[in-house]
């Protein structure tokens, strides 16, 4: 039939106004003969326009009418559709939201009758009602049909708003319970002998156990079996296993009616590697001895749903005490948080931002936070022991464990995100947690949630808003009530009790929870602006402190810094407004003693942590440091003032370097990548060496000015030796140096010598004066004749000594010599003097090589401290610094004359040059480099953690854990750290013995 253009335009416009996106196709469907009796009824278009997808609803309605077996059945449907608004809303609502259920109705055109009834018992059916609907199912196909018919009624009530998202999830769980019972009944009917010989209980886990199931989700279960009365126990478990396997297949396998959902038993003890069915005693033995923290977390939702209910109830009652003891396990909070981070890390990069369930700010963040709080506080408060997330969140708020405002915001966000998840899955009845990218899909999704003005834009805005709320609160949820426990609250607001607060602090790893609460009270109580800002900051800081091995130290350090700077206008503003500053401060304060000690000597250095891009932590160049120190010395009236200023700069820059190192080692929440260990060692070594050189240059200038004015009677240079000359100083290293001078023209040599010795003595005195700044110890023991020789020599004296008396170990020590302060020309000429000694023209003869080997062997046998574990001593132990450095230095002395790259004071650079020159294979060079970097990192870690230098791992457990955290090992992995150190250094020792000893 040809439709007049005017009528077409009118219909086209009406369709657009009612939300159709393809009015032309819709117009053709409306002209179909099946709709002829109601085509002109305005009720139809109004009802279609109220659905999530009017085009989809109209298409589904036409298919359903076409599928009716007779004209009378079609007429019955049309009459009921127009006359009964409840049916119209529910049927069209489902057809506009779910293509999969439209397919089901097309295959089973009589199932629309399931939507007609509107009695009270139909509004909120439970397990019993669903069982009545499934009772006639006797095989997998009929069970699927009956299941979809029940699912149709749930979806209708959901899309029409008769039930909310929590009720929908509960009904889906009840339907799953009835379905599991029906499947088990079919399995038992197929194997009556097996059914008679055993007792089998089905325990629902996960969302089914928690009464909060999705439309399409794996149904997680655990099976418990026992012999029936009088039955052979040896045959009972195999029989129960056959029944359980058959039940799983009935639900999971695909038939002509599709599948119901997969039944997943992988949460059982030992996962998929363990037996499918265990006895109750076997379950108990496993959980008592082997279970991990996450397995107890999973048991929060355990609920018997099918089979032998008495056995299932005994299972839950038997394991419940173990669940509520899980929070007492070592590293409990860290384990739970680590599992959450692992889940996020496993999401494909391209899906993270669309992941509703597992992504940051997603459903799992709410669930993990709630479960964590339940496990900590449910031990003493049984009201918290609900397996349903929203019920548990409500109970936590009522008990004061979560702030009421936070709980309301999380409840709203969780409901919205679950509604999105339900509607996404309902469309095709496929398991998905990804927000669709297609605009048409987003439009249908937004309209299904009641967003009608601009569905796509409104959907994305609301989605991002709710994920932002969850992202902001899920970490703080655990920490904020700790502050409420000690702060003033609004009238009627519940607070965390002191006992509950201490309980939570213990779970976080605080060794002295009572002291921690006192610190929180001092920081956050009161009505001042300062206290208000602290209450905002501390929930996040407490989490960062807990991420360290010593949260008590972090909180105490923060209180001290806040007491010192709390009245300054910039301090709290810096921490509040720059997230990097607060996180950096938390990392620095809880990583050990050295950095906090440096900071507390001048707390204003916290400002260095404030650059969000990390630029504030970038170590200064040597030229920049010298310029600042020499300027400060120039302004000083006496030498003491000048050196005090130089030491102050050194203290500040040591803190900057330590902070950079710690933040780089720990990572940040937004960049939790494994640090580049070698790059951090090079950074620290270069920064501390440059800082030491600049400090010596400033001290030398101050001493000369105070005693002689602008010009010293003798030219004077400081030569860096050892790790100082190699740009490899650690936090606890002394400055190994040589002093050389040369009398100026016309100056008596004796006068010049006295002046040079006075300079050295005064420099050492001023750099060790008691003050708030750490001393700088000068060690000149590598000079000719060692401690017996003069502290200062002229260049000619050095030349005479080295020409006549020099020993091979002195030539080896000179490999690290580099001018660091004083007269540059004199320093250059000193290097020219010693180059032939350290890089012999013809290399080393056999006797010199033997002598070096004898010295190394004697050092290994005599200098290792008594009782020290040689496998863990970083300097003199197996495969440690000494092994690597002597190996590299032997190569330098043998080949340095011919290989220019070997003529460097730096160990790693020399090793790389030897590798490039083909003096050792790539693999062996990598082994030596890795061991040297690791040993150096351990030494730095010990100094950072203990505040004093050490060459071996600490024996105290918390200090050892702090070293492990610095090196990238999480809680509970100290043993892995020590094993890895031994493995790395053992390989290095093997290479060293081959290259150095020739064995």
Short mmCIF file of N, CA, C and O in Angstrom, two decimals, residues 83-149:
data_model
loop_
_atom_site.label_atom_id
_atom_site.label_comp_id
_atom_site.label_asym_id
_atom_site.label_seq_id
_atom_site.Cartn_x
_atom_site.Cartn_y
_atom_site.Cartn_z
N UNK A 83 -5.32 -3.50 26.97
CA UNK A 83 -6.22 -3.33 28.12
C UNK A 83 -5.50 -3.36 29.46
O UNK A 83 -5.94 -2.71 30.41
N UNK A 84 -4.42 -4.08 29.56
CA UNK A 84 -3.76 -4.28 30.86
C UNK A 84 -2.42 -3.53 30.89
O UNK A 84 -1.43 -3.99 30.29
N UNK A 85 -2.39 -2.41 31.57
CA UNK A 85 -1.16 -1.61 31.61
C UNK A 85 0.01 -2.36 32.27
O UNK A 85 1.15 -2.28 31.79
N UNK A 86 -0.23 -3.11 33.37
CA UNK A 86 0.92 -3.84 33.96
C UNK A 86 1.60 -4.76 32.97
O UNK A 86 2.82 -4.79 32.87
N UNK A 87 0.80 -5.53 32.19
CA UNK A 87 1.42 -6.41 31.20
C UNK A 87 2.13 -5.59 30.14
O UNK A 87 3.25 -5.92 29.74
N UNK A 88 1.47 -4.52 29.67
CA UNK A 88 2.07 -3.70 28.60
C UNK A 88 3.43 -3.15 29.04
O UNK A 88 4.42 -3.24 28.30
N UNK A 89 3.49 -2.63 30.24
CA UNK A 89 4.75 -2.06 30.71
C UNK A 89 5.82 -3.13 30.86
O UNK A 89 6.98 -2.92 30.49
N UNK A 90 5.43 -4.25 31.43
CA UNK A 90 6.44 -5.29 31.69
C UNK A 90 6.90 -5.96 30.39
O UNK A 90 8.08 -6.17 30.19
N UNK A 91 5.95 -6.31 29.52
CA UNK A 91 6.34 -7.00 28.29
C UNK A 91 7.17 -6.09 27.39
O UNK A 91 8.26 -6.48 26.94
N UNK A 92 6.69 -4.88 27.13
CA UNK A 92 7.44 -3.98 26.26
C UNK A 92 8.75 -3.53 26.93
O UNK A 92 9.76 -3.33 26.26
N UNK A 93 8.72 -3.40 28.25
CA UNK A 93 9.94 -3.04 28.96
C UNK A 93 11.03 -4.07 28.77
O UNK A 93 12.20 -3.76 28.51
N UNK A 94 10.65 -5.36 28.86
CA UNK A 94 11.62 -6.44 28.64
C UNK A 94 12.08 -6.47 27.20
O UNK A 94 13.28 -6.59 26.90
N UNK A 95 11.13 -6.33 26.25
CA UNK A 95 11.50 -6.38 24.84
C UNK A 95 12.41 -5.22 24.45
O UNK A 95 13.27 -5.38 23.57
N UNK A 96 12.28 -4.07 25.12
CA UNK A 96 13.13 -2.93 24.81
C UNK A 96 14.47 -2.96 25.51
O UNK A 96 15.36 -2.16 25.21
N UNK A 97 14.66 -3.90 26.45
CA UNK A 97 15.92 -3.97 27.19
C UNK A 97 16.73 -5.22 26.90
O UNK A 97 17.94 -5.25 27.12
N UNK A 98 16.06 -6.27 26.36
CA UNK A 98 16.77 -7.55 26.24
C UNK A 98 16.43 -8.24 24.91
O UNK A 98 15.33 -8.79 24.74
N UNK A 99 17.38 -8.22 24.01
CA UNK A 99 17.22 -8.96 22.76
C UNK A 99 17.19 -10.47 23.02
O UNK A 99 16.50 -11.22 22.32
N UNK A 100 17.92 -10.92 24.05
CA UNK A 100 17.98 -12.34 24.36
C UNK A 100 16.63 -12.86 24.85
O UNK A 100 16.19 -13.95 24.47
N UNK A 101 15.95 -12.10 25.72
CA UNK A 101 14.64 -12.53 26.20
C UNK A 101 13.59 -12.41 25.10
O UNK A 101 12.60 -13.17 25.09
N UNK A 102 13.77 -11.47 24.18
CA UNK A 102 12.89 -11.42 23.01
C UNK A 102 13.05 -12.68 22.18
O UNK A 102 12.06 -13.24 21.67
N UNK A 103 14.28 -13.17 22.05
CA UNK A 103 14.52 -14.44 21.35
C UNK A 103 13.80 -15.58 22.07
O UNK A 103 13.21 -16.47 21.43
N UNK A 104 13.88 -15.59 23.39
CA UNK A 104 13.22 -16.65 24.16
C UNK A 104 11.71 -16.62 23.93
O UNK A 104 11.08 -17.67 23.72
N UNK A 105 11.11 -15.44 23.94
CA UNK A 105 9.67 -15.33 23.73
C UNK A 105 9.28 -15.75 22.31
O UNK A 105 8.20 -16.33 22.10
N UNK A 106 10.16 -15.47 21.35
CA UNK A 106 9.87 -15.90 19.98
C UNK A 106 9.90 -17.43 19.88
O UNK A 106 9.14 -18.02 19.09
N UNK A 107 10.78 -18.07 20.67
CA UNK A 107 10.84 -19.54 20.65
C UNK A 107 9.71 -20.15 21.48
O UNK A 107 9.27 -21.27 21.21
N UNK A 108 9.29 -19.44 22.52
CA UNK A 108 8.25 -19.94 23.43
C UNK A 108 7.18 -18.86 23.55
O UNK A 108 7.08 -18.17 24.57
N UNK A 109 6.35 -18.71 22.52
CA UNK A 109 5.45 -17.57 22.44
C UNK A 109 4.36 -17.54 23.51
O UNK A 109 3.73 -16.51 23.71
N UNK A 110 4.18 -18.64 24.22
CA UNK A 110 3.18 -18.63 25.28
C UNK A 110 3.71 -18.11 26.61
O UNK A 110 2.93 -17.89 27.56
N UNK A 111 5.01 -17.91 26.71
CA UNK A 111 5.59 -17.52 28.00
C UNK A 111 5.25 -16.08 28.39
O UNK A 111 5.51 -15.67 29.52
N UNK A 112 4.61 -15.32 27.45
CA UNK A 112 4.23 -13.96 27.85
C UNK A 112 3.19 -13.99 28.95
O UNK A 112 3.05 -13.02 29.71
N UNK A 113 2.50 -15.11 29.10
CA UNK A 113 1.50 -15.22 30.16
C UNK A 113 2.13 -15.11 31.55
O UNK A 113 1.45 -14.76 32.51
N UNK A 114 3.43 -15.43 31.63
CA UNK A 114 4.11 -15.32 32.94
C UNK A 114 4.15 -13.89 33.45
O UNK A 114 4.40 -13.66 34.64
N UNK A 115 3.89 -12.92 32.55
CA UNK A 115 3.95 -11.52 32.93
C UNK A 115 2.58 -10.93 33.24
O UNK A 115 2.47 -9.76 33.62
N UNK A 116 1.52 -11.73 33.08
CA UNK A 116 0.18 -11.21 33.27
C UNK A 116 -0.16 -11.06 34.75
O UNK A 116 -0.72 -10.05 35.18
N UNK A 117 0.19 -12.09 35.55
CA UNK A 117 -0.19 -12.07 36.96
C UNK A 117 0.47 -10.91 37.69
O UNK A 117 1.64 -10.59 37.48
N UNK A 118 -0.29 -10.30 38.57
CA UNK A 118 0.23 -9.14 39.30
C UNK A 118 -0.22 -9.21 40.75
O UNK A 118 -0.60 -8.23 41.38
N UNK A 119 -0.21 -10.46 41.29
CA UNK A 119 -0.59 -10.67 42.68
C UNK A 119 0.60 -10.37 43.59
O UNK A 119 1.76 -10.38 43.16
N UNK A 120 0.32 -10.09 44.88
CA UNK A 120 1.42 -9.76 45.81
C UNK A 120 2.53 -10.80 45.84
O UNK A 120 3.71 -10.46 45.90
N UNK A 121 2.15 -12.09 45.78
CA UNK A 121 3.18 -13.12 45.83
C UNK A 121 4.05 -13.15 44.58
O UNK A 121 5.13 -13.72 44.56
N UNK A 122 3.53 -12.53 43.51
CA UNK A 122 4.31 -12.47 42.29
C UNK A 122 5.31 -11.33 42.29
O UNK A 122 6.23 -11.29 41.48
N UNK A 123 5.12 -10.35 43.19
CA UNK A 123 6.00 -9.18 43.20
C UNK A 123 7.35 -9.49 43.80
O UNK A 123 8.36 -8.93 43.39
N UNK A 124 7.39 -10.34 44.81
CA UNK A 124 8.65 -10.64 45.49
C UNK A 124 8.76 -12.14 45.76
O UNK A 124 8.70 -12.58 46.90
N UNK A 125 8.90 -12.93 44.70
CA UNK A 125 8.99 -14.39 44.91
C UNK A 125 10.30 -14.76 45.59
O UNK A 125 11.32 -14.07 45.46
N UNK A 126 10.27 -15.87 46.31
CA UNK A 126 11.46 -16.40 46.96
C UNK A 126 11.84 -17.75 46.38
O UNK A 126 11.31 -18.17 45.34
N UNK A 127 12.71 -18.46 47.07
CA UNK A 127 13.18 -19.76 46.58
C UNK A 127 12.01 -20.72 46.38
O UNK A 127 11.93 -21.43 45.38
N UNK A 128 11.08 -20.73 47.33
CA UNK A 128 9.96 -21.68 47.24
C UNK A 128 9.13 -21.44 45.99
O UNK A 128 8.72 -22.40 45.30
N UNK A 129 8.84 -20.16 45.70
CA UNK A 129 8.05 -19.86 44.51
C UNK A 129 8.79 -20.28 43.24
O UNK A 129 8.19 -20.85 42.30
N UNK A 130 10.09 -20.00 43.19
CA UNK A 130 10.85 -20.40 42.00
C UNK A 130 10.92 -21.91 41.87
O UNK A 130 10.86 -22.45 40.75
N UNK A 131 11.02 -22.62 42.99
CA UNK A 131 11.05 -24.08 42.93
C UNK A 131 9.75 -24.63 42.34
O UNK A 131 9.76 -25.61 41.59
N UNK A 132 8.61 -24.00 42.68
CA UNK A 132 7.34 -24.46 42.13
C UNK A 132 7.31 -24.31 40.60
O UNK A 132 6.76 -25.15 39.89
N UNK A 133 7.95 -23.24 40.12
CA UNK A 133 7.98 -23.02 38.67
C UNK A 133 8.93 -24.00 37.96
O UNK A 133 8.76 -24.25 36.76
N UNK A 134 9.91 -24.52 38.70
CA UNK A 134 10.91 -25.40 38.08
C UNK A 134 10.64 -26.87 38.33
O UNK A 134 11.34 -27.73 37.78
N UNK A 135 9.62 -27.18 39.16
CA UNK A 135 9.48 -28.55 39.66
C UNK A 135 9.19 -29.55 38.54
O UNK A 135 9.56 -30.73 38.65
N UNK A 136 8.57 -29.11 37.47
CA UNK A 136 8.22 -30.05 36.40
C UNK A 136 9.37 -30.29 35.44
O UNK A 136 9.26 -31.12 34.53
N UNK A 137 10.49 -29.56 35.60
CA UNK A 137 11.65 -29.76 34.72
C UNK A 137 12.32 -31.09 35.06
O UNK A 137 12.73 -31.30 36.20
N UNK A 138 12.42 -31.97 34.08
CA UNK A 138 13.00 -33.29 34.33
C UNK A 138 14.25 -33.56 33.52
O UNK A 138 14.83 -34.65 33.60
N UNK A 139 14.69 -32.60 32.74
CA UNK A 139 15.89 -32.77 31.94
C UNK A 139 16.52 -31.40 31.73
O UNK A 139 15.88 -30.36 31.98
N UNK A 140 17.76 -31.34 31.25
CA UNK A 140 18.44 -30.04 31.12
C UNK A 140 17.70 -29.05 30.22
O UNK A 140 17.70 -27.86 30.49
N UNK A 141 17.07 -29.54 29.15
CA UNK A 141 16.40 -28.62 28.23
C UNK A 141 15.19 -27.98 28.90
O UNK A 141 15.01 -26.76 28.86
N UNK A 142 14.35 -28.77 29.52
CA UNK A 142 13.16 -28.21 30.17
C UNK A 142 13.54 -27.33 31.37
O UNK A 142 12.84 -26.36 31.68
N UNK A 143 14.65 -27.66 32.01
CA UNK A 143 15.11 -26.81 33.11
C UNK A 143 15.51 -25.43 32.59
O UNK A 143 15.21 -24.40 33.22
N UNK A 144 16.14 -25.40 31.42
CA UNK A 144 16.54 -24.11 30.85
C UNK A 144 15.32 -23.27 30.48
O UNK A 144 15.28 -22.06 30.70
N UNK A 145 14.33 -23.91 29.88
CA UNK A 145 13.12 -23.19 29.48
C UNK A 145 12.43 -22.61 30.71
O UNK A 145 12.03 -21.43 30.73
N UNK A 146 12.29 -23.43 31.74
CA UNK A 146 11.63 -22.96 32.96
C UNK A 146 12.45 -21.86 33.63
O UNK A 146 11.89 -20.89 34.17
N UNK A 147 13.78 -22.03 33.59
CA UNK A 147 14.64 -20.99 34.18
C UNK A 147 14.46 -19.65 33.46
O UNK A 147 14.29 -18.60 34.09
N UNK A 148 14.44 -19.67 32.12
CA UNK A 148 14.29 -18.42 31.37
C UNK A 148 12.92 -17.79 31.62
O UNK A 148 12.78 -16.57 31.63
N UNK A 149 11.91 -18.63 31.82
CA UNK A 149 10.58 -18.10 32.09
C UNK A 149 10.58 -17.34 33.43
O UNK A 149 9.99 -16.26 33.56
#
